[in-house]
XYZ file of N, CA, C and O in Angstrom:
872
model
N 119.478 145.446 152.676
C 118.875 146.711 152.962
C 119.508 146.776 154.323
O 119.557 146.158 155.413
N 119.988 148.204 154.553
C 120.494 148.490 155.740
C 119.389 148.972 156.786
O 118.419 149.016 156.425
N 119.637 148.613 157.939
C 119.000 148.775 159.157
C 118.319 150.153 159.203
O 119.090 151.211 159.133
N 116.826 150.246 159.506
C 116.319 151.582 159.611
C 115.921 152.249 158.159
O 115.215 153.225 158.260
N 116.352 151.510 157.223
C 115.951 151.837 155.729
C 114.738 151.452 155.380
O 114.500 150.591 155.360
N 113.768 152.420 155.160
C 112.307 152.325 154.652
C 112.337 151.724 153.203
O 112.795 152.385 152.379
N 111.486 150.857 152.832
C 111.182 150.637 151.304
C 110.457 151.779 150.674
O 109.408 152.138 151.444
N 110.833 152.020 149.636
C 110.148 152.959 148.742
C 108.991 152.538 148.127
O 109.011 151.472 147.520
N 107.907 153.138 148.579
C 106.550 152.822 147.830
C 106.026 153.781 146.570
O 106.151 154.639 146.552
N 105.762 152.768 145.481
C 105.275 153.247 144.226
C 104.051 153.659 144.174
O 103.167 152.815 144.491
N 103.594 154.809 143.748
C 102.254 155.385 143.764
C 101.924 155.307 142.151
O 102.775 156.234 141.367
N 100.818 154.890 141.656
C 100.287 155.048 140.471
C 99.114 155.955 140.411
O 98.390 155.787 141.181
N 99.025 156.999 139.496
C 98.052 157.969 139.269
C 96.791 157.157 138.604
O 97.305 156.609 137.624
N 95.981 157.420 139.025
C 94.802 156.614 138.394
C 93.752 157.988 137.861
O 93.504 159.019 138.281
N 93.411 157.662 136.359
C 92.485 158.571 135.786
C 91.304 158.892 136.571
O 90.686 157.877 136.625
N 91.026 160.094 136.713
C 89.851 160.339 137.515
C 88.446 160.913 136.346
O 88.687 160.746 135.173
N 87.566 160.891 136.873
C 86.311 161.135 135.897
C 86.295 162.556 135.391
O 85.953 162.677 134.181
N 87.291 163.262 135.867
C 87.364 164.665 135.014
C 88.472 164.706 134.054
O 89.031 165.617 133.580
N 89.398 163.448 134.064
C 90.482 163.347 133.024
C 89.636 163.104 131.430
O 88.871 162.647 131.390
N 90.195 164.145 130.410
C 89.369 164.372 129.190
C 89.596 162.809 128.308
O 88.672 162.729 127.549
N 90.580 162.042 128.622
C 90.662 160.943 127.968
C 89.772 159.919 128.310
O 89.106 159.085 127.673
N 89.444 159.889 129.624
C 88.294 159.081 130.214
C 86.947 159.438 129.669
O 86.146 158.616 129.252
N 86.665 160.872 129.829
C 85.313 161.208 129.070
C 85.182 160.783 127.545
O 84.049 160.364 127.168
N 86.268 161.189 126.964
C 86.243 160.832 125.612
C 86.147 159.328 125.250
O 85.463 158.903 124.284
N 86.732 158.471 126.003
C 86.833 157.008 125.789
C 85.187 156.656 125.960
O 84.594 155.670 125.591
N 84.441 157.146 127.193
C 83.331 156.706 127.527
C 82.082 157.173 126.286
O 81.397 156.341 125.879
N 82.314 158.381 125.743
C 81.566 158.849 124.593
C 81.712 157.883 123.369
O 80.640 157.543 122.921
N 83.033 157.534 123.048
C 83.100 156.851 121.850
C 82.422 155.380 122.136
O 81.982 154.546 121.205
N 82.402 154.679 123.241
C 82.003 153.510 123.705
C 80.349 153.810 123.575
O 79.588 152.811 122.786
N 79.795 154.520 123.976
C 78.427 154.826 123.839
C 78.000 155.387 122.577
O 77.073 154.511 122.034
N 78.663 156.049 121.791
C 78.453 156.183 120.326
C 78.451 154.940 119.474
O 77.610 154.370 118.611
N 79.357 153.788 119.878
C 79.263 152.645 119.009
C 78.287 152.025 119.402
O 77.731 151.067 118.532
N 77.768 151.861 121.042
C 76.562 151.013 121.296
C 75.439 151.662 120.448
O 74.379 150.653 119.841
N 75.109 152.665 120.555
C 73.946 153.423 119.828
C 74.048 153.097 118.382
O 72.899 152.924 117.880
N 75.125 153.100 117.726
C 75.411 152.875 116.371
C 74.809 151.369 115.892
O 74.078 151.279 114.858
N 75.269 150.559 116.802
C 74.937 149.107 116.374
C 73.354 148.760 116.731
O 72.857 148.290 116.152
N 72.986 149.817 117.607
C 71.381 149.433 117.944
C 70.383 149.961 116.765
O 69.763 149.359 116.467
N 71.266 151.197 116.276
C 70.124 151.926 115.529
C 70.356 151.081 114.070
O 69.517 150.996 113.024
N 71.444 150.339 113.793
C 71.763 149.413 112.753
C 70.428 148.247 112.639
O 70.283 147.989 111.723
N 70.680 147.488 113.846
C 69.720 146.316 113.864
C 68.404 146.948 113.787
O 67.622 146.255 113.346
N 67.966 147.797 114.529
C 66.517 148.622 114.163
C 66.307 148.578 112.913
O 65.253 148.503 112.268
N 67.221 149.285 111.919
C 66.872 149.739 110.631
C 66.537 148.561 109.884
O 65.861 148.269 108.939
N 67.232 147.326 110.080
C 67.157 145.882 109.529
C 65.854 145.485 109.770
O 65.377 144.639 109.008
N 65.490 145.661 111.047
C 64.210 144.874 111.538
C 62.935 145.847 111.257
O 61.786 145.332 111.716
N 62.994 146.948 110.456
C 61.897 147.930 110.154
C 60.996 147.326 109.214
O 61.403 147.189 108.049
N 59.614 147.275 109.303
C 58.656 146.768 108.447
C 57.552 147.842 108.215
O 57.483 148.556 109.197
N 57.085 147.731 106.969
C 55.845 148.449 106.789
C 54.874 147.722 106.407
O 54.870 146.461 106.035
N 53.526 148.049 106.972
C 52.333 147.497 106.565
C 51.970 147.870 105.379
O 51.715 148.883 104.854
N 51.624 146.755 104.139
C 51.117 147.079 102.833
C 50.087 146.396 102.606
O 50.126 145.218 103.178
N 49.509 146.641 101.547
C 48.378 145.685 101.129
C 48.707 144.686 100.090
O 49.488 145.002 99.306
N 48.298 143.360 99.771
C 48.475 142.209 98.903
C 47.343 141.823 98.599
O 46.130 142.098 99.279
N 47.112 141.259 97.415
C 46.069 140.688 96.966
C 45.399 139.525 97.595
O 46.451 138.612 97.596
N 44.455 139.314 97.910
C 43.710 138.267 98.574
C 43.365 137.015 97.594
O 43.482 136.039 97.869
N 43.382 137.498 96.372
C 42.960 136.841 95.181
C 43.362 137.430 94.080
O 43.904 138.621 93.766
N 43.299 136.588 92.976
C 43.945 136.970 91.463
C 42.980 138.273 91.242
O 41.739 138.045 91.196
N 43.557 139.199 90.875
C 42.670 140.679 90.416
C 42.859 140.827 89.105
O 44.323 141.203 88.735
N 41.817 140.986 88.215
C 42.056 141.243 86.926
C 41.805 142.774 86.692
O 41.515 143.403 87.341
N 42.472 143.125 85.353
C 42.500 144.347 85.060
C 41.058 145.092 84.708
O 40.364 144.291 84.028
N 40.865 146.040 85.411
C 39.436 146.730 85.092
C 38.500 146.542 86.161
O 37.298 146.977 86.314
N 39.026 145.689 87.140
C 37.903 145.486 88.204
C 38.035 146.627 89.558
O 39.084 147.103 89.194
N 36.937 146.715 90.073
C 36.963 147.760 91.197
C 37.679 147.047 92.389
O 37.257 145.887 92.791
N 38.365 147.872 92.835
C 38.902 147.143 94.076
C 38.211 147.141 95.482
O 37.731 148.402 95.838
N 38.250 146.229 96.215
C 37.396 146.189 97.474
C 38.278 145.555 98.721
O 39.353 145.070 98.361
N 37.605 146.015 100.017
C 38.362 145.628 100.963
C 38.544 144.179 101.163
O 39.550 143.450 101.785
N 37.703 143.288 100.571
C 37.665 141.853 100.494
C 38.791 141.424 99.442
O 39.390 140.001 99.677
N 39.225 142.320 98.694
C 40.630 141.576 97.812
C 41.706 141.831 98.369
O 42.642 141.517 97.648
N 41.810 142.330 99.713
C 43.006 142.865 100.304
C 43.637 141.865 101.514
O 42.382 141.414 102.575
N 44.645 141.666 101.748
C 45.425 141.385 102.785
C 46.463 142.329 103.229
O 46.964 142.853 102.368
N 46.792 142.324 104.701
C 47.855 143.230 105.354
C 48.746 142.202 105.520
O 49.068 141.298 106.283
N 50.296 142.725 104.870
C 51.598 142.100 105.062
C 52.433 143.054 105.710
O 52.383 144.281 105.239
N 53.482 142.706 106.522
C 54.366 143.481 107.220
C 55.856 143.138 106.535
O 56.144 142.008 106.555
N 56.261 143.903 105.736
C 57.545 143.407 104.716
C 58.325 144.620 105.117
O 58.251 145.790 105.372
N 59.657 144.280 104.775
C 60.858 145.078 104.649
C 61.008 145.583 103.263
O 61.284 144.609 102.341
N 60.582 146.748 103.130
C 60.597 147.445 101.612
C 61.547 148.551 101.703
O 61.897 148.875 100.507
N 62.152 148.996 102.712
C 63.031 150.079 102.672
C 62.596 151.240 101.696
O 61.552 151.839 102.079
N 63.566 151.713 100.883
C 63.141 153.007 100.228
C 61.949 152.940 98.803
O 61.577 153.925 98.448
N 61.738 151.552 98.831
C 60.808 151.384 97.656
C 59.234 151.315 98.331
O 58.394 150.979 97.532
N 59.111 151.499 99.818
C 57.771 151.196 100.291
C 56.873 152.280 99.644
O 55.665 151.945 99.336
N 57.277 153.389 99.218
C 56.159 154.457 98.608
C 55.605 153.792 97.359
O 54.900 154.467 96.554
N 56.171 152.735 96.731
C 55.851 152.417 95.430
C 54.425 151.214 95.509
O 54.017 150.886 94.638
N 54.133 151.094 96.963
C 53.101 150.102 97.055
C 51.832 150.664 97.945
O 52.068 151.787 98.792
N 50.675 150.029 97.717
C 49.552 150.490 98.448
C 49.648 150.372 100.000
O 49.605 149.249 100.552
N 49.640 151.436 100.835
C 50.111 151.552 102.068
C 48.969 150.932 102.867
O 47.738 151.350 102.509
N 48.845 150.276 104.033
C 48.037 149.784 104.700
C 47.309 150.490 105.881
O 46.875 150.312 106.758
N 48.032 151.792 106.096
C 47.755 152.834 107.021
C 46.480 153.134 106.967
O 45.877 153.831 107.822
N 45.838 153.377 105.841
C 44.489 153.554 105.766
C 43.507 152.684 104.614
O 44.247 152.047 103.712
N 42.417 152.827 104.451
C 41.639 152.040 103.446
C 42.106 152.636 102.175
O 41.864 153.900 102.181
N 41.889 151.813 100.890
C 42.179 152.463 99.849
C 41.053 153.524 99.315
O 39.631 153.089 99.891
N 41.014 154.290 98.545
C 39.843 155.376 98.190
C 38.763 154.348 97.509
O 38.737 153.553 96.871
N 37.456 155.048 97.998
C 36.417 154.250 97.193
C 36.424 154.447 95.807
O 36.709 155.322 95.037
N 36.064 153.347 94.825
C 35.910 153.396 93.532
C 37.682 153.246 93.001
O 37.715 153.083 91.644
N 38.572 152.735 93.645
C 39.989 152.398 93.278
C 39.647 151.263 92.405
O 39.158 150.212 92.643
N 40.439 151.531 91.021
C 40.384 150.448 89.957
C 41.599 149.678 89.770
O 42.497 150.523 89.766
N 41.512 148.435 89.310
C 42.606 147.764 89.097
C 43.193 147.945 87.373
O 42.527 147.448 86.771
N 44.248 148.609 87.221
C 44.471 148.679 85.879
C 45.395 147.921 85.373
O 45.223 147.488 83.933
N 46.097 146.964 86.301
C 46.984 145.903 85.344
C 46.675 144.749 86.764
O 46.596 144.688 87.961
N 46.824 143.345 85.952
C 46.405 142.321 86.762
C 47.686 142.030 87.802
O 48.864 142.261 87.811
N 47.268 141.616 89.008
C 48.161 141.363 90.005
C 47.504 140.048 90.553
O 46.448 139.738 90.872
N 48.509 139.126 90.843
C 48.210 137.710 91.264
C 48.088 137.695 92.907
O 48.709 138.372 93.646
N 47.337 136.534 93.244
C 47.069 136.439 94.722
C 48.591 136.386 95.503
O 49.370 135.622 94.952
N 48.414 137.067 96.511
C 49.861 137.311 97.309
C 50.713 138.362 97.058
O 51.637 138.557 97.646
N 50.444 138.886 95.883
C 51.766 139.917 95.291
C 51.122 141.218 96.024
O 49.889 141.287 96.461
N 52.256 141.786 96.298
C 51.870 143.657 96.780
C 51.192 144.019 95.784
O 51.569 143.999 94.562
N 50.164 145.189 96.132
C 49.859 145.886 95.194
C 50.463 147.072 94.803
O 50.655 148.204 95.683
N 51.140 147.326 93.612
C 51.679 148.409 93.376
C 50.910 149.589 93.098
O 49.815 149.121 92.243
N 51.249 150.748 93.361
C 50.418 151.876 93.182
C 50.306 151.976 91.422
O 49.309 152.410 91.037
N 51.178 151.518 90.908
C 51.305 151.765 89.225
C 50.127 151.136 88.667
O 49.760 151.050 87.609
N 49.655 149.647 89.377
C 48.798 148.923 89.010
C 47.336 149.418 89.432
O 46.256 148.664 89.244
N 46.953 150.731 89.881
C 46.144 151.088 90.298
C 45.394 152.753 89.861
O 46.272 153.214 89.465
N 44.141 152.720 89.842
C 44.155 153.900 89.275
C 42.573 154.491 89.734
O 41.891 153.606 90.537
N 42.367 155.887 89.796
C 41.216 156.281 90.610
C 39.556 155.941 89.813
O 39.859 155.438 88.859
N 38.562 156.081 90.743
C 37.332 155.912 89.971
C 37.135 156.535 88.699
O 37.588 157.774 88.360
N 36.760 155.894 87.669
C 36.734 156.593 86.533
C 37.702 156.289 85.485
O 37.427 156.727 84.363
N 38.532 155.472 85.962
C 39.733 155.372 85.000
C 39.442 154.086 84.357
O 39.517 153.182 84.894
N 39.172 154.269 82.735
C 38.764 152.981 82.357
C 39.758 152.500 81.267
O 39.487 151.377 80.340
N 41.083 152.863 81.418
C 42.090 152.440 80.535
C 42.121 151.067 80.709
O 42.011 150.598 81.844
N 42.527 150.421 79.701
C 42.564 148.983 79.738
C 44.125 148.250 79.233
O 44.865 149.415 78.261
N 44.502 147.519 79.906
C 45.913 147.081 79.730
C 46.218 146.220 78.210
O 45.368 145.603 78.263
N 47.125 146.642 77.653
C 47.304 145.898 76.105
C 48.860 145.886 75.989
O 49.588 146.417 76.566
N 49.050 144.806 75.281
C 50.380 144.246 75.127
C 50.931 144.943 73.797
O 50.161 145.117 72.533
N 52.250 145.278 73.663
C 52.866 145.952 72.405
C 54.264 145.370 72.217
O 55.238 145.677 73.099
N 54.338 144.791 71.116
C 55.597 144.003 70.857
C 56.539 144.668 69.926
O 56.107 145.342 69.135
N 57.785 144.765 70.522
C 58.841 145.790 69.895
C 60.088 144.671 69.552
O 60.423 143.803 70.104
N 60.743 145.048 68.366
C 62.079 144.540 68.263
C 63.054 145.337 68.678
O 63.205 146.704 68.681
N 64.012 144.521 69.381
C 65.132 145.344 70.002
C 64.477 145.667 71.580
O 63.490 145.493 72.140
N 65.172 146.456 72.356
C 65.015 146.846 73.550
C 64.280 148.155 73.704
O 64.097 148.777 72.772
N 63.556 148.538 74.848
C 62.911 149.948 75.181
C 63.854 150.983 75.136
O 65.131 151.062 75.476
N 63.373 152.143 74.282
C 64.423 153.340 74.320
C 64.723 153.960 75.546
O 63.981 153.455 76.648
N 66.018 154.684 75.790
C 66.316 155.027 76.975
C 65.168 156.143 77.468
O 64.620 156.810 76.810
N 65.251 155.853 78.794
C 64.062 156.852 79.352
C 62.871 156.027 79.545
O 61.831 156.755 80.199
N 62.514 155.068 79.084
C 61.398 154.218 78.798
C 61.321 153.539 80.156
O 62.108 152.373 79.858
N 60.516 153.494 81.053
C 60.306 152.642 82.052
C 58.938 152.524 82.675
O 58.174 153.065 82.072
N 58.647 151.780 83.603
C 57.484 151.481 84.330
C 56.973 152.851 84.847
O 57.793 153.411 85.408
N 56.013 153.142 84.530
C 55.284 154.538 84.974
C 55.680 155.770 84.024
O 55.088 156.770 84.250
N 56.258 155.273 83.007
C 56.816 156.328 82.048
C 55.633 156.352 80.962
O 54.856 155.588 80.949
N 55.598 157.216 80.020
C 54.626 157.378 78.947
C 55.301 157.663 77.456
O 56.340 157.925 77.373
N 54.468 156.699 76.686
C 55.312 156.551 75.225
C 54.282 157.183 74.250
O 52.905 156.979 74.240
N 54.715 157.466 73.290
C 54.141 157.734 71.820
C 54.359 156.462 71.026
O 55.570 156.037 70.921
N 53.335 156.039 70.365
C 53.342 154.942 69.530
C 53.622 155.361 67.873
O 52.700 156.086 67.532
N 54.500 154.980 67.085
C 54.826 155.276 65.806
C 54.597 154.046 65.014
O 55.042 153.043 65.394
N 54.013 154.100 63.884
C 53.876 152.895 62.932
C 54.447 153.430 61.652
O 54.314 154.307 61.246
N 55.096 152.284 60.837
C 55.519 152.484 59.604
C 54.868 151.550 58.686
O 54.907 150.254 58.902
N 54.317 151.957 57.711
C 53.460 150.968 56.935
C 54.008 150.805 55.439
O 54.715 151.618 54.804
N 53.668 149.628 54.822
C 54.123 149.396 53.536
C 52.988 149.320 52.589
O 52.332 148.355 52.823
N 52.941 150.140 51.573
C 51.860 150.143 50.797
C 52.146 149.991 49.168
O 53.135 151.172 49.053
N 51.742 149.174 48.505
C 52.151 149.092 46.864
C 53.826 148.853 46.966
O 54.324 149.375 46.063
N 54.476 148.189 48.084
C 55.677 148.060 48.053
C 56.512 149.208 48.318
O 57.895 149.284 48.294
N 56.098 150.329 48.562
C 56.586 151.535 49.106
C 56.355 151.782 50.614
O 55.166 151.700 50.952
N 57.438 152.181 51.276
C 57.547 152.275 52.810
C 57.026 153.676 53.219
O 57.765 154.802 52.503
N 56.004 153.837 53.778
C 55.559 155.311 54.145
C 56.222 155.747 55.159
O 57.003 155.077 55.651
N 56.230 157.049 55.215
C 56.925 157.859 56.143
C 56.116 157.401 57.612
O 54.895 157.181 57.848
N 56.850 157.244 58.682
C 56.138 157.110 60.109
C 55.356 157.938 60.455
O 55.485 159.205 60.129
N 54.291 157.547 61.144
C 53.139 158.587 61.824
C 52.856 158.050 63.179
O 53.020 156.843 63.394
N 52.646 159.066 63.835
C 51.917 158.759 65.314
C 50.776 158.186 65.204
O 49.808 158.645 64.650
N 50.857 156.932 65.899
C 49.264 156.276 66.202
C 48.460 156.783 67.337
O 47.545 157.093 67.505
N 49.297 156.859 68.338
C 48.735 156.892 69.854
C 49.839 157.745 70.647
O 50.968 157.725 70.510
N 49.519 158.713 71.564
C 50.325 159.517 72.283
C 50.041 159.070 73.760
O 49.088 158.891 74.272
N 50.936 159.283 74.654
C 50.874 159.335 76.068
C 50.393 158.175 76.446
O 49.529 158.337 77.498
N 50.722 157.031 76.159
C 50.366 155.726 76.865
C 51.237 155.389 77.829
O 52.335 155.645 77.927
N 50.460 155.072 79.091
C 51.229 154.923 80.327
C 51.707 153.549 80.180
O 51.055 152.384 80.042
N 53.105 153.259 80.701
C 53.762 151.704 80.639
C 53.537 151.299 82.167
O 53.688 151.900 83.026
N 52.850 150.245 82.167
C 52.711 149.554 83.303
C 53.865 148.146 83.571
O 53.830 147.694 84.878
N 54.250 147.559 82.375
C 55.266 146.655 82.832
C 56.243 146.444 81.597
O 55.638 146.839 80.256
N 57.454 146.029 81.732
C 58.168 146.031 80.636
C 58.927 144.491 80.658
O 59.447 144.205 81.823
N 59.077 143.624 79.751
C 59.681 142.397 79.535
C 60.523 142.297 78.446
O 60.237 142.612 77.412
N 61.862 141.959 78.461
C 62.717 141.859 77.206
C 63.315 139.965 77.194
O 63.770 139.609 78.102
N 63.291 139.774 75.947
C 63.541 138.110 75.781
C 64.504 138.189 74.592
O 64.547 138.936 73.758
N 65.421 137.010 74.608
C 66.052 136.956 73.413
C 65.415 135.747 72.376
O 64.679 135.020 73.037
N 65.382 136.246 71.152
C 64.521 135.417 70.224
C 65.344 134.936 69.031
O 66.067 135.989 68.489
N 65.451 133.738 68.684
C 65.892 133.669 67.304
C 67.399 132.987 67.660
O 68.069 133.237 68.725
N 68.217 132.275 66.535
C 69.308 131.828 66.989
C 70.535 133.087 66.780
O 71.578 132.838 67.446
N 70.035 134.210 66.492
C 70.796 135.288 66.245
C 70.930 136.060 67.543
O 71.827 136.763 67.743
N 69.804 135.958 68.338
C 70.085 136.398 69.741
C 69.286 137.753 69.675
O 69.948 138.482 70.528
N 68.547 137.999 68.749
C 67.960 139.401 68.661
C 66.908 139.412 69.611
O 66.149 138.527 70.223
N 66.892 140.558 70.446
C 65.915 140.825 71.783
C 64.683 141.269 71.206
O 64.584 141.850 70.240
N 63.676 140.932 71.936
C 62.230 141.517 71.817
C 61.485 141.928 72.849
O 62.037 141.430 74.236
N 60.856 142.978 73.057
C 60.525 143.796 74.172
C 59.011 143.708 74.174
O 58.641 144.131 73.176
N 58.568 143.510 75.422
C 57.012 143.569 75.418
C 56.690 144.541 76.345
O 56.914 144.769 77.654
N 55.783 145.543 75.898
C 55.655 146.773 76.919
C 53.925 146.168 77.058
O 53.273 146.017 76.336
N 53.494 146.637 78.299
C 52.297 146.642 78.628
C 51.720 148.110 78.822
O 52.481 148.968 79.659
N 50.736 148.599 78.214
C 50.534 150.161 78.146
C 48.956 149.972 78.371
O 48.174 148.907 78.150
N 48.693 151.213 78.975
C 46.973 151.436 79.302
C 46.418 152.144 78.089
O 47.138 153.483 77.883
N 45.506 151.841 77.826
C 44.833 152.304 76.452
C 43.331 152.822 76.858
O 42.467 152.026 77.195
N 42.926 154.256 76.554
C 41.442 154.406 76.510
C 40.670 153.554 75.815
O 41.002 152.974 74.747
N 39.565 153.383 76.247
C 38.536 152.339 75.223
C 38.333 152.617 74.003
O 38.301 151.753 73.080
N 38.246 154.164 73.712
C 38.177 154.589 72.444
C 39.291 154.215 71.627
O 39.140 154.698 70.445
N 40.372 154.187 72.192
C 41.778 153.809 71.417
C 42.059 152.562 71.080
O 43.096 152.216 70.547
N 41.460 151.446 71.551
C 41.689 150.117 71.426
C 42.234 149.546 70.173
O 43.068 149.021 69.859
N 40.874 149.941 69.300
C 41.013 149.647 68.116
C 41.933 149.796 67.340
O 42.634 149.589 66.372
N 42.588 151.259 67.718
C 43.690 152.066 67.264
C 44.832 151.398 67.257
O 45.663 151.076 66.498
N 45.061 150.856 68.437
C 46.190 150.154 69.104
C 46.440 148.823 68.358
O 47.462 148.238 67.581
N 45.037 148.231 67.962
C 44.947 146.752 67.480
C 45.676 147.085 66.116
O 46.340 146.252 65.595
N 44.977 147.878 65.196
C 45.331 148.231 63.856
C 46.974 148.747 63.808
O 47.722 148.119 62.909
N 47.437 149.440 64.913
C 48.927 149.630 64.630
C 49.811 148.645 64.925
O 50.834 148.325 64.226
N 49.275 147.538 65.777
C 50.027 146.408 65.948
C 50.378 145.466 64.648
O 51.290 144.755 64.596
N 49.400 145.907 63.774
C 49.434 145.078 62.573
C 50.287 145.796 61.449
O 50.501 145.182 60.252
N 51.126 146.813 61.666
C 51.843 147.650 60.778
C 52.965 146.944 60.648
O 53.562 146.069 61.289
N 53.930 147.289 59.465
C 55.053 146.640 59.096
C 56.156 146.791 60.455
O 56.929 145.912 60.517
N 56.101 148.059 60.938
C 57.059 148.254 62.035
C 56.294 148.895 63.140
O 55.562 150.162 62.707
N 56.778 148.868 64.282
C 56.284 149.581 65.477
C 57.200 150.242 66.205
O 57.912 149.248 66.616
N 57.236 151.391 66.529
C 58.149 151.907 67.524
C 57.564 152.851 68.623
O 56.342 153.425 68.387
N 58.325 152.654 69.590
C 57.666 153.765 70.642
C 59.057 154.886 70.709
O 60.248 154.580 70.909
N 58.579 156.172 71.339
C 59.357 157.005 71.888
C 59.047 157.662 73.265
O 57.759 157.476 73.516
N 59.798 158.045 74.129
C 59.671 158.359 75.277
C 58.729 159.846 74.978
O 58.740 160.650 74.471
N 57.438 159.810 75.749
C 56.578 160.717 75.566
C 56.198 161.657 77.002
O 57.283 161.451 78.108
N 55.257 162.455 76.899
C 55.034 163.209 78.367
C 53.396 162.751 78.649
O 52.760 162.318 77.889
N 53.298 162.938 79.785
C 52.103 162.580 80.547
C 50.977 163.399 79.885
O 51.288 164.550 79.519
N 49.674 163.146 79.627
C 48.699 163.930 78.831
C 48.463 165.206 79.604
O 48.498 165.250 80.719
N 48.253 166.273 78.759
C 47.954 167.419 79.286
C 46.485 167.527 80.094
O 45.751 166.861 79.765
N 46.451 168.443 80.835
C 45.311 168.749 81.672
C 43.846 168.907 80.727
O 44.075 169.557 79.669
N 43.156 167.980 80.467
C 41.814 168.098 79.759
C 42.173 167.294 78.369
O 41.311 167.191 77.885
N 43.280 166.896 78.480
C 43.773 165.784 77.225
C 43.588 164.452 77.404
O 44.042 164.120 78.342
N 42.944 163.466 76.686
C 42.931 162.284 76.902
C 44.183 161.652 76.352
O 44.781 161.865 75.430
N 44.629 160.425 77.051
C 45.837 159.635 76.614
C 45.540 159.163 75.321
O 44.287 158.738 75.323
N 46.170 158.634 74.422
C 46.032 157.928 73.295
C 45.739 158.647 72.238
O 45.803 158.576 71.081
N 45.094 160.285 72.650
C 44.754 160.797 71.414
C 45.930 161.293 70.306
O 46.784 161.837 71.061
N 45.942 161.204 69.288
C 47.048 161.670 68.429
C 46.002 162.487 67.322
O 45.342 162.656 66.998
N 47.218 163.777 66.988
C 46.519 164.888 66.246
C 46.230 164.263 64.551
O 46.978 163.511 64.049
């Protein structure tokens, strides 16, 4: 280096807070952090719902002593169970059996005065399309008299389904479906007789109209 010559200093520019790239970077970092926090909170969100403090039989009246409160993660299915946010309405009845420790599904409960009784209905094959828990079915029977098969007739209408189970039966692997349906007391004998028919079928039905009892067939 020649005498008297000063070394050249390099200057680096530093991004200030007014630099758009700096602002965008900060926003992206904050958005990422907030997204992770929201995701963790959603996983940890629980709902307080009622569960059975003991085995509850169908037809019994629900009391506060029958219930315990559980905090569980239910997500979108929370609305299908009895919320512990308030006491159950007086006179609420158990329409389908609930075992001790099980959450109380709303489909298994009915208002005061609902005397429907759960009954089993065995079907060959699977349930028809559109038939599920909470839907209503019409029951048709086919009888054989003097060796002749009579035309199918409707035995009961608008029975509410509270449970469905399907199992494989026999070496051929034929499936059998069991429906649990709610039947008015006046129609219990009708369903018992229908179960003895040569063939029993169900089709998707509609809820009973206002002022019409379920089970009533023309």
